[in-house]
Coordinates of C-alpha atoms and ligand atoms in Angstrom, one line a residue:
M4 CA -0.2 0.0 0.1
R5 CA 1.6 2.5 -0.9
V6 CA -1.4 6.1 0.7
G7 CA 0.9 9.0 -0.8
L8 CA 1.1 8.1 -4.3
V9 CA -2.5 6.5 -5.0
A10 CA -3.7 9.4 -7.1
V11 CA -0.8 9.2 -8.8
V12 CA -1.4 5.7 -9.7
T13 CA -5.1 6.3 -10.6
V14 CA -4.8 9.0 -12.9
A15 CA -1.5 6.5 -14.6
A16 CA -3.8 3.6 -14.5
L17 CA -7.3 5.3 -16.2
V18 CA -4.6 6.0 -19.4
V19 CA -3.0 3.0 -19.5
S20 CA -5.9 0.6 -19.0
G21 CA -7.4 2.4 -21.6
C22 CA -4.9 1.0 -24.2
T23 CA -5.4 -2.9 -23.2
H24 CA -8.6 -2.6 -24.0
T25 CA -8.3 -2.1 -27.6
Q26 CA -7.8 -4.6 -30.2
T27 CA -3.6 -3.7 -31.3
P28 CA -1.6 -7.2 -30.4
V29 CA 1.4 -5.1 -30.2
P30 CA 1.0 -2.2 -28.2
T31 CA 3.1 1.3 -28.6
P32 CA 6.3 0.9 -26.7
S33 CA 6.4 4.6 -26.1
T34 CA 2.2 3.9 -23.7
V35 CA 3.1 0.5 -22.5
S36 CA 6.5 -1.5 -22.5
L37 CA 8.1 0.2 -19.3
G38 CA 9.9 -2.9 -19.6
P39 CA 11.6 -4.0 -16.4
G40 CA 10.9 -2.9 -12.5
A41 CA 13.3 -0.5 -11.7
D42 CA 15.7 -2.8 -8.7
G43 CA 14.8 0.2 -6.2
I44 CA 12.5 1.9 -5.4
G45 CA 14.2 5.2 -5.6
D46 CA 15.7 5.6 -2.1
S47 CA 18.6 8.2 -2.5
L48 CA 20.6 6.5 0.4
Y49 CA 19.6 3.2 0.1
P50 CA 19.6 2.9 -4.0
S51 CA 18.4 -1.0 -4.9
A52 CA 16.2 -0.9 -1.7
G53 CA 12.5 -2.0 -2.7
N54 CA 11.7 -2.1 -6.8
G55 CA 9.5 -0.3 -8.9
G56 CA 6.4 -1.3 -10.3
Y57 CA 4.3 -2.7 -8.0
D58 CA 2.8 -2.1 -5.0
V59 CA 2.7 -4.7 -2.1
G60 CA -1.0 -5.3 -0.7
N61 CA -0.3 -8.1 2.3
Y62 CA 2.4 -10.8 2.9
D63 CA 1.3 -14.4 3.7
L64 CA 4.4 -15.2 5.2
D65 CA 4.4 -19.4 6.2
V66 CA 7.7 -20.2 7.7
R67 CA 9.3 -22.9 9.8
Y68 CA 12.6 -22.6 11.9
D69 CA 15.1 -25.1 13.4
P70 CA 17.4 -23.9 15.6
A71 CA 19.2 -26.9 15.6
S72 CA 20.3 -27.2 12.0
K73 CA 19.1 -23.5 11.4
V74 CA 17.6 -23.5 7.9
L75 CA 14.4 -21.4 7.6
T76 CA 11.7 -23.0 5.3
G77 CA 9.3 -20.4 4.0
T78 CA 6.5 -20.1 1.7
A79 CA 5.4 -15.9 0.7
V80 CA 2.6 -15.5 -0.7
I81 CA 3.0 -11.9 -2.0
S82 CA -0.7 -10.0 -3.3
A83 CA 0.2 -6.7 -5.3
T84 CA -0.7 -4.3 -8.0
A85 CA 1.4 -4.0 -11.4
T86 CA 2.5 0.3 -11.0
A87 CA 3.6 0.1 -14.6
N88 CA 3.1 -3.0 -17.4
L89 CA 5.6 -5.1 -16.3
T90 CA 7.6 -7.6 -18.5
A91 CA 9.4 -8.3 -15.1
F92 CA 10.3 -7.1 -11.4
D93 CA 12.7 -7.7 -8.9
L94 CA 12.1 -8.7 -5.4
D95 CA 14.3 -8.3 -2.4
L96 CA 16.0 -10.9 -1.5
H97 CA 19.6 -11.7 0.7
G98 CA 20.6 -15.0 1.1
L99 CA 18.7 -17.8 0.7
T100 CA 17.8 -20.3 -2.1
V101 CA 14.8 -20.2 -3.9
A102 CA 13.0 -23.6 -4.7
S103 CA 10.4 -22.2 -7.0
A104 CA 8.2 -18.3 -7.6
T105 CA 4.8 -18.1 -9.6
I106 CA 2.8 -15.9 -10.8
D107 CA -0.9 -16.4 -10.2
G108 CA -0.3 -19.5 -10.8
A109 CA 2.6 -20.0 -13.4
D110 CA 6.4 -20.4 -13.5
A111 CA 7.9 -16.8 -13.0
K112 CA 11.1 -18.0 -14.1
P113 CA 13.5 -17.2 -11.0
S114 CA 16.6 -15.9 -11.5
R115 CA 18.9 -13.8 -8.8
H116 CA 21.3 -11.2 -9.1
A117 CA 22.7 -9.5 -5.6
D118 CA 20.2 -9.4 -4.0
E119 CA 17.2 -8.9 -5.7
L120 CA 15.0 -12.0 -7.2
V121 CA 14.4 -11.5 -10.5
L122 CA 10.8 -12.8 -12.0
T123 CA 9.9 -12.8 -15.4
P124 CA 5.9 -13.6 -15.1
A125 CA 4.9 -15.8 -18.5
S126 CA 3.0 -12.6 -20.1
R127 CA 2.8 -9.3 -19.2
L128 CA 1.4 -7.3 -16.2
P129 CA 0.0 -4.3 -17.2
I130 CA -0.4 -1.1 -15.0
G131 CA -3.5 -2.2 -12.4
R132 CA -3.1 -5.4 -12.7
Q133 CA -3.4 -7.6 -9.0
F134 CA -1.5 -10.5 -8.9
H135 CA -0.3 -13.2 -6.4
V136 CA 3.4 -14.0 -6.1
T137 CA 4.4 -17.8 -4.3
V138 CA 7.5 -18.0 -3.4
K139 CA 9.4 -21.0 -2.1
Y140 CA 12.6 -20.8 -0.6
S141 CA 14.8 -22.0 2.4
G142 CA 17.9 -21.7 3.7
V143 CA 20.3 -20.5 6.7
P144 CA 20.0 -16.6 6.8
V145 CA 22.9 -14.4 6.3
P146 CA 22.7 -11.1 8.5
Y147 CA 24.5 -7.6 7.5
T148 CA 27.4 -6.1 8.5
D149 CA 27.1 -3.0 7.6
P150 CA 30.2 -1.5 9.4
S151 CA 28.2 1.6 10.7
M152 CA 25.2 -0.5 11.9
G153 CA 26.7 -3.8 13.3
I154 CA 25.0 -6.8 12.6
D155 CA 21.1 -6.7 11.5
G156 CA 18.9 -9.4 10.1
F157 CA 17.8 -12.6 11.0
L158 CA 19.9 -14.0 13.8
A159 CA 20.0 -17.1 15.3
T160 CA 20.7 -17.7 18.9
P161 CA 21.4 -21.0 20.7
D162 CA 17.2 -22.4 21.6
G163 CA 16.2 -19.8 18.6
A164 CA 16.3 -16.7 16.4
T165 CA 15.9 -13.4 16.2
A166 CA 14.7 -11.0 13.3
I167 CA 15.7 -7.7 14.0
G168 CA 17.4 -4.6 11.8
E169 CA 17.1 -1.1 10.5
P170 CA 17.0 -0.4 7.6
E171 CA 18.0 -4.4 6.3
V172 CA 16.4 -6.9 8.0
A173 CA 13.5 -8.2 5.8
A174 CA 14.6 -9.6 2.7
S175 CA 16.8 -11.6 5.1
W176 CA 14.0 -13.7 6.0
Y177 CA 11.3 -13.2 3.5
P178 CA 10.9 -12.0 -0.6
V179 CA 10.2 -8.6 -0.4
N180 CA 9.7 -5.4 -1.8
D181 CA 11.6 -3.4 1.2
H182 CA 11.2 -0.7 1.6
P183 CA 9.0 1.5 4.1
R184 CA 6.8 3.2 1.7
D185 CA 5.5 -0.5 0.6
K186 CA 3.3 -0.7 3.5
A187 CA 1.2 -4.0 3.9
T188 CA -0.8 -6.0 6.1
Y189 CA 0.8 -9.1 7.2
T190 CA -0.1 -12.8 8.2
I191 CA 2.6 -14.6 9.4
K192 CA 2.4 -18.1 10.3
I193 CA 5.7 -19.7 12.4
T194 CA 6.3 -23.5 12.9
A195 CA 8.8 -24.1 15.2
P196 CA 9.9 -26.8 17.7
D197 CA 7.4 -27.5 20.9
G198 CA 8.4 -26.4 24.3
L199 CA 9.5 -23.0 22.2
Q200 CA 8.0 -19.9 22.8
V201 CA 7.4 -17.7 19.1
F202 CA 6.7 -14.0 19.1
S203 CA 6.0 -11.8 16.0
N204 CA 3.7 -9.1 15.6
G205 CA 0.3 -7.8 16.0
V206 CA -2.5 -10.1 17.0
R207 CA -1.8 -14.8 17.7
T208 CA -4.9 -16.1 16.0
G209 CA -3.8 -19.0 16.4
S210 CA -1.8 -22.4 17.9
E211 CA -2.2 -25.4 17.2
P212 CA 0.5 -28.7 17.0
A213 CA 1.9 -29.1 13.8
G214 CA 3.3 -33.3 14.1
G215 CA 6.7 -34.4 14.1
G216 CA 7.4 -32.1 17.5
L217 CA 6.3 -29.3 15.7
S218 CA 3.7 -26.5 16.7
T219 CA 2.5 -23.6 14.2
T220 CA 1.3 -19.8 15.9
T221 CA -0.3 -18.0 13.2
W222 CA 0.3 -13.4 13.9
S223 CA -2.5 -11.4 11.7
V224 CA -1.1 -7.8 11.2
T225 CA -4.1 -5.9 10.2
S226 CA -2.7 -2.5 9.6
P227 CA 0.1 -1.7 7.1
M228 CA 3.4 -2.2 8.1
A229 CA 6.6 -1.3 6.7
S230 CA 9.0 -4.0 6.2
Y231 CA 12.2 -3.4 8.5
L232 CA 9.1 -3.8 11.5
A233 CA 8.1 -7.4 10.9
T234 CA 10.0 -9.5 13.0
M235 CA 9.9 -13.7 14.2
V236 CA 11.3 -14.2 17.7
I237 CA 11.7 -17.8 18.8
G238 CA 13.1 -19.2 22.1
H239 CA 12.9 -20.1 25.8
Y240 CA 11.1 -16.7 27.6
R241 CA 8.8 -15.9 30.0
V242 CA 5.7 -14.8 28.3
L243 CA 3.4 -12.0 29.6
E244 CA -0.5 -11.6 28.8
G245 CA -3.4 -9.8 29.3
T246 CA -5.7 -7.5 27.8
A247 CA -5.6 -3.2 28.3
D248 CA -8.1 -1.0 26.5
G249 CA -9.6 -4.5 24.9
K250 CA -6.8 -5.3 23.0
P251 CA -4.1 -8.5 23.6
V252 CA -1.2 -7.2 25.3
L253 CA 1.3 -10.0 25.1
S254 CA 5.3 -9.8 26.0
G255 CA 8.0 -11.8 26.1
I256 CA 11.2 -12.0 28.4
D257 CA 14.4 -14.6 27.6
A258 CA 13.8 -16.9 30.1
R259 CA 17.7 -16.5 31.2
L260 CA 17.4 -12.7 32.5
P261 CA 16.0 -11.6 35.7
A262 CA 12.8 -11.8 36.7
T263 CA 12.9 -7.9 37.7
I264 CA 12.6 -6.8 34.1
D265 CA 8.8 -8.4 33.9
A266 CA 8.0 -5.6 36.3
Q267 CA 9.2 -2.6 34.0
I268 CA 7.4 -4.4 30.4
R269 CA 4.2 -4.9 32.2
R270 CA 4.4 -1.0 32.3
T271 CA 4.5 -1.4 28.1
P272 CA 0.1 -0.5 28.7
E273 CA 0.6 2.4 31.2
I274 CA 3.5 4.4 29.3
V275 CA 0.8 3.9 25.9
G276 CA -1.8 5.2 27.7
Y277 CA -0.1 8.3 28.7
L278 CA 1.6 8.6 25.0
A279 CA -2.0 8.9 23.5
T280 CA -2.8 12.1 26.2
Q281 CA 0.5 13.6 23.9
F282 CA -0.1 12.0 20.5
G283 CA -4.3 11.1 19.9
P284 CA -5.0 7.6 20.0
Y285 CA -2.8 4.2 20.1
P286 CA -3.1 3.1 16.3
F287 CA -3.0 -0.7 16.6
D288 CA -5.1 -3.1 17.4
A289 CA -2.0 -4.9 20.0
M290 CA 1.0 -4.4 22.0
G291 CA 3.3 -5.9 23.9
G292 CA 7.5 -6.0 24.2
I293 CA 10.2 -8.5 23.9
V294 CA 13.6 -8.2 25.5
I295 CA 16.0 -10.5 24.1
D296 CA 18.9 -12.2 26.2
D297 CA 21.7 -11.7 22.2
D298 CA 25.2 -9.6 23.1
R299 CA 25.6 -8.2 19.8
V300 CA 22.1 -6.5 20.1
H301 CA 22.7 -3.5 21.9
F302 CA 19.6 -1.2 20.9
A303 CA 16.0 -1.7 20.8
L304 CA 13.7 -1.8 17.5
E305 CA 10.3 -0.6 17.4
N306 CA 8.5 -3.4 15.7
Q307 CA 5.2 -2.8 15.3
T308 CA 2.8 -3.6 18.5
R309 CA 5.8 -5.1 20.1
P310 CA 8.8 -3.9 19.9
I311 CA 12.4 -5.9 20.6
Y312 CA 14.7 -4.6 23.9
S313 CA 18.1 -5.0 24.1
N314 CA 18.9 -6.9 27.5
A315 CA 21.4 -3.7 28.1
F316 CA 18.6 -1.6 28.8
F317 CA 17.9 -3.4 31.9
R318 CA 21.2 -4.2 33.7
G319 CA 21.6 -3.7 37.0
G320 CA 17.9 -3.0 37.8
G321 CA 17.4 0.2 36.5
D322 CA 14.3 2.5 35.6
A323 CA 14.4 1.3 31.3
T324 CA 10.4 2.8 31.0
V325 CA 12.4 5.6 29.1
V326 CA 13.6 3.0 26.4
I327 CA 9.8 1.7 26.5
A328 CA 8.7 5.4 25.7
H329 CA 10.4 5.9 23.1
E330 CA 10.1 2.5 21.5
L331 CA 6.4 2.5 22.1
A332 CA 6.2 6.7 20.3
H333 CA 7.7 5.5 17.4
Q334 CA 4.1 3.2 17.4
W335 CA 3.3 6.7 16.1
Y336 CA 5.7 8.3 14.5
G337 CA 7.9 5.4 12.7
D338 CA 5.2 2.8 12.5
S339 CA 1.7 4.1 11.8
V340 CA 2.9 7.4 9.8
S341 CA 6.4 6.0 8.1
V342 CA 8.8 7.8 7.1
N343 CA 8.7 8.2 2.8
S344 CA 12.8 8.0 2.7
W345 CA 15.5 6.8 5.2
V346 CA 16.7 10.3 4.8
D347 CA 13.5 11.3 6.6
I348 CA 14.7 9.4 9.9
W349 CA 14.4 12.7 11.8
L350 CA 10.6 12.1 12.2
N351 CA 10.9 9.2 13.8
E352 CA 14.1 9.4 16.1
G353 CA 13.7 13.0 16.9
F354 CA 9.9 12.7 18.1
A355 CA 11.0 9.5 20.2
T356 CA 13.4 11.2 21.2
Y357 CA 11.5 13.8 22.8
A358 CA 8.9 11.6 23.9
E359 CA 11.6 10.3 26.2
W360 CA 12.5 13.9 27.5
L361 CA 7.9 14.3 27.9
W362 CA 8.1 10.6 29.6
T363 CA 10.9 11.5 32.1
A364 CA 8.8 15.1 32.6
H365 CA 5.9 13.2 33.5
Q366 CA 7.1 10.8 35.7
G367 CA 8.7 14.2 37.8
G368 CA 12.5 14.1 36.6
P369 CA 13.7 17.0 34.8
T370 CA 11.0 19.4 32.6
V371 CA 11.1 19.0 28.7
E372 CA 12.8 22.6 28.8
A373 CA 14.9 21.8 31.4
T374 CA 16.5 18.8 29.1
F375 CA 16.8 21.0 26.4
D376 CA 18.4 23.2 27.7
D377 CA 20.5 21.0 28.9
T378 CA 21.2 19.3 25.5
Y379 CA 21.4 22.1 23.6
D380 CA 24.2 22.9 26.1
N381 CA 26.3 20.5 26.0
T382 CA 25.5 19.5 21.7
S383 CA 29.1 19.7 20.2
A384 CA 29.9 21.5 17.2
A385 CA 30.5 18.7 15.3
V386 CA 26.9 17.9 15.7
W387 CA 25.8 21.1 14.5
Q388 CA 27.2 20.6 11.2
S389 CA 25.7 17.8 11.2
P390 CA 21.9 18.6 9.8
P391 CA 19.4 16.2 11.2
G392 CA 17.4 16.5 8.4
N393 CA 19.9 15.5 5.5
P394 CA 21.7 12.6 7.4
S395 CA 24.1 10.6 5.6
K396 CA 24.1 6.7 5.6
R397 CA 26.8 6.4 8.5
E398 CA 24.8 9.1 10.3
L399 CA 21.5 8.0 10.0
F400 CA 21.2 6.6 13.5
G401 CA 23.7 9.2 15.0
Y402 CA 23.5 11.8 17.8
S403 CA 22.2 15.0 15.9
V404 CA 19.2 12.5 13.8
Y405 CA 18.4 12.0 17.6
Y406 CA 18.7 15.1 19.6
R407 CA 18.8 17.7 17.1
G408 CA 16.0 16.0 16.2
A409 CA 13.9 16.4 19.2
M410 CA 16.0 19.9 19.8
T411 CA 14.0 20.7 16.7
L412 CA 10.4 20.1 18.6
E413 CA 11.3 21.6 21.3
A414 CA 12.3 24.9 19.7
L415 CA 9.3 24.4 17.3
R416 CA 6.8 24.5 20.2
I417 CA 8.5 27.9 21.8
K418 CA 8.3 29.5 18.2
V419 CA 4.3 28.0 17.6
G420 CA 2.9 27.8 21.5
D421 CA 1.7 24.0 23.2
D422 CA -1.5 24.0 21.4
A423 CA -0.2 24.4 18.4
F424 CA 2.2 22.0 19.1
F425 CA 0.3 19.3 20.2
R426 CA -2.3 20.5 17.1
I427 CA 0.6 19.4 14.8
I428 CA 2.2 16.5 16.4
Q429 CA -1.4 14.9 17.0
D430 CA -2.7 16.0 13.5
W431 CA 0.7 14.5 11.6
A432 CA -0.2 11.3 13.3
K433 CA -3.9 11.2 12.4
Q434 CA -4.3 12.5 8.9
R435 CA -0.9 9.8 8.0
A436 CA -1.7 7.1 10.2
F437 CA -0.5 3.8 8.5
G438 CA 0.9 5.3 5.9
N439 CA 4.2 8.1 5.1
G440 CA 5.2 11.5 5.3
D441 CA 8.8 13.5 4.4
T442 CA 9.8 16.5 5.7
Q443 CA 8.5 19.3 3.6
Q444 CA 4.9 17.7 4.3
F445 CA 5.7 18.1 7.9
I446 CA 6.7 22.2 7.4
T447 CA 3.4 22.4 5.6
L448 CA 1.2 20.9 8.5
A449 CA 3.0 22.9 10.6
E450 CA 2.9 26.0 8.8
H451 CA -1.2 25.3 8.5
D452 CA -1.8 24.5 12.1
S453 CA 0.0 27.2 13.4
G454 CA -0.3 30.0 11.0
Q455 CA 3.2 30.9 10.9
Q456 CA 5.5 30.6 8.1
L457 CA 8.3 28.5 9.1
D458 CA 10.5 27.5 6.1
A459 CA 13.4 29.5 7.8
F460 CA 12.6 28.4 11.2
F461 CA 13.1 24.8 9.6
H462 CA 16.0 25.2 8.2
T463 CA 17.9 26.7 10.9
W464 CA 16.9 24.2 12.9
L465 CA 17.6 20.7 10.2
F466 CA 19.2 21.7 8.0
G467 CA 21.2 24.5 8.8
T468 CA 25.1 23.9 9.8
T469 CA 25.9 26.5 12.7
K470 CA 24.2 26.4 15.8
P471 CA 20.6 27.7 15.9
L472 CA 20.2 30.5 18.5
R473 CA 19.0 29.7 22.0
P474 CA 15.2 30.0 21.2
T475 CA 13.6 33.0 23.8
R476 CA 10.7 31.3 26.0
Ligands
LIG503 N1 15.3 2.4 15.6 C1 15.8 2.2 16.7 C2 15.5 3.0 17.7 O1 14.7 2.7 18.6 C3 17.3 2.1 16.7 C4 18.1 1.5 15.4 C5 18.6 1.6 14.1 C6 18.3 -0.4 15.2 N2 19.0 0.5 13.1 C7 18.7 -1.2 14.6 C8 17.4 -1.0 16.4 C9 19.1 -2.1 14.3 C10 18.0 -2.4 16.3 C11 18.9 -2.8 15.2 O2 16.0 4.2 18.0
ZN504 ZN1 14.1 5.5 17.6

């Protein structure tokens, strides 16, 4: 689903579908044969991420994982719509071996080219055509090792596995249009040995024996999800279950970790409730969190409905609710409203960091004003030279994106006042729910909701390379 492009696609579809109804057997190349879908969706920082020429509506994933052999075996059924006339198109797939691929039941002649799985339909898919791709695949998943990101991807653990990474993870365990601009709903079926716990996104809709010492759980993700937010976690976990506001709450804590962590994870609905008072209604139909015990993972990730936390946040028994608030804030900013391009990442991380400041103040800690002042005073010169609105690939998850991003929001609040500020961030969550947004669209909304001209303001805070003047309250 690509909410932002609906209007454009509809117009193009009308024009070209006229051609498909003519009797001419060989359409003129200028109107029809756009050739293969591009091998990237057009992201400046990740040129081969995602693909052109189609829009996925739903992924139906049926995967089996064997922790002993580390082999993943899957069948992916992908429902998509052609957004160009396709003689061939790509899915992203990192490692793994494709046994077969069909489009609407006919052989799709799969071939591989780096991290692209190239498919060729038996006959051209005209723009607007809905189609189903079925890919059968297997292998030992290969993680990504980008030096600036650490290890990402489908990570085998001694007793199971964790799929975690951003931006790169999805294609290491399923064939995918791997970019947040093409969000889709999911059904995820996971088969694993009995006695292990399994987690994924959304609502768990089934759990049943699969024979041969295996069990299958089924997960339903009914709100469109960006591909990097899909996860599967397998291992020995303590399971915490309940409901909040009539929605299922389901969390897991690696069984080796101290039980004191459980009390903090149990605060998830309370923290969601607080954030809803600031951002508007919680967007999804389920919630929870997963704490993993894997020394290769030092961060937390905002997986849709069920963030994953490194156990590092819980060491020493201190308060970890700030990171929980960060990942839960991403449910609004990042997951429901997703970036249009990776360069827009401050819209995720700046907002989630600002939510940390709100939560800290709410808990009786320093006020947001004090945290801003402290951050403003102690931010190094290098950060003021690094604009959060236009990060390099290496700086995508750097200090500027998180902290200068959050400072930008507090500076905006000071400039437009509390009422306009909360209207802006709530409207952003509401108007773009389950879709995408970019920085320019945020600026346009901020100007609309405040009635102020804000180009110069945002230029200074997001794109400038010198320290902005201290905002006056
Ligand atoms: N988005 C994560 C956060 O909440 C940070 C992150 C970026 C990350 N890349 C990752 C976490 C890879 C785990 C793995 O701030
Ligand atoms: Zn974050």
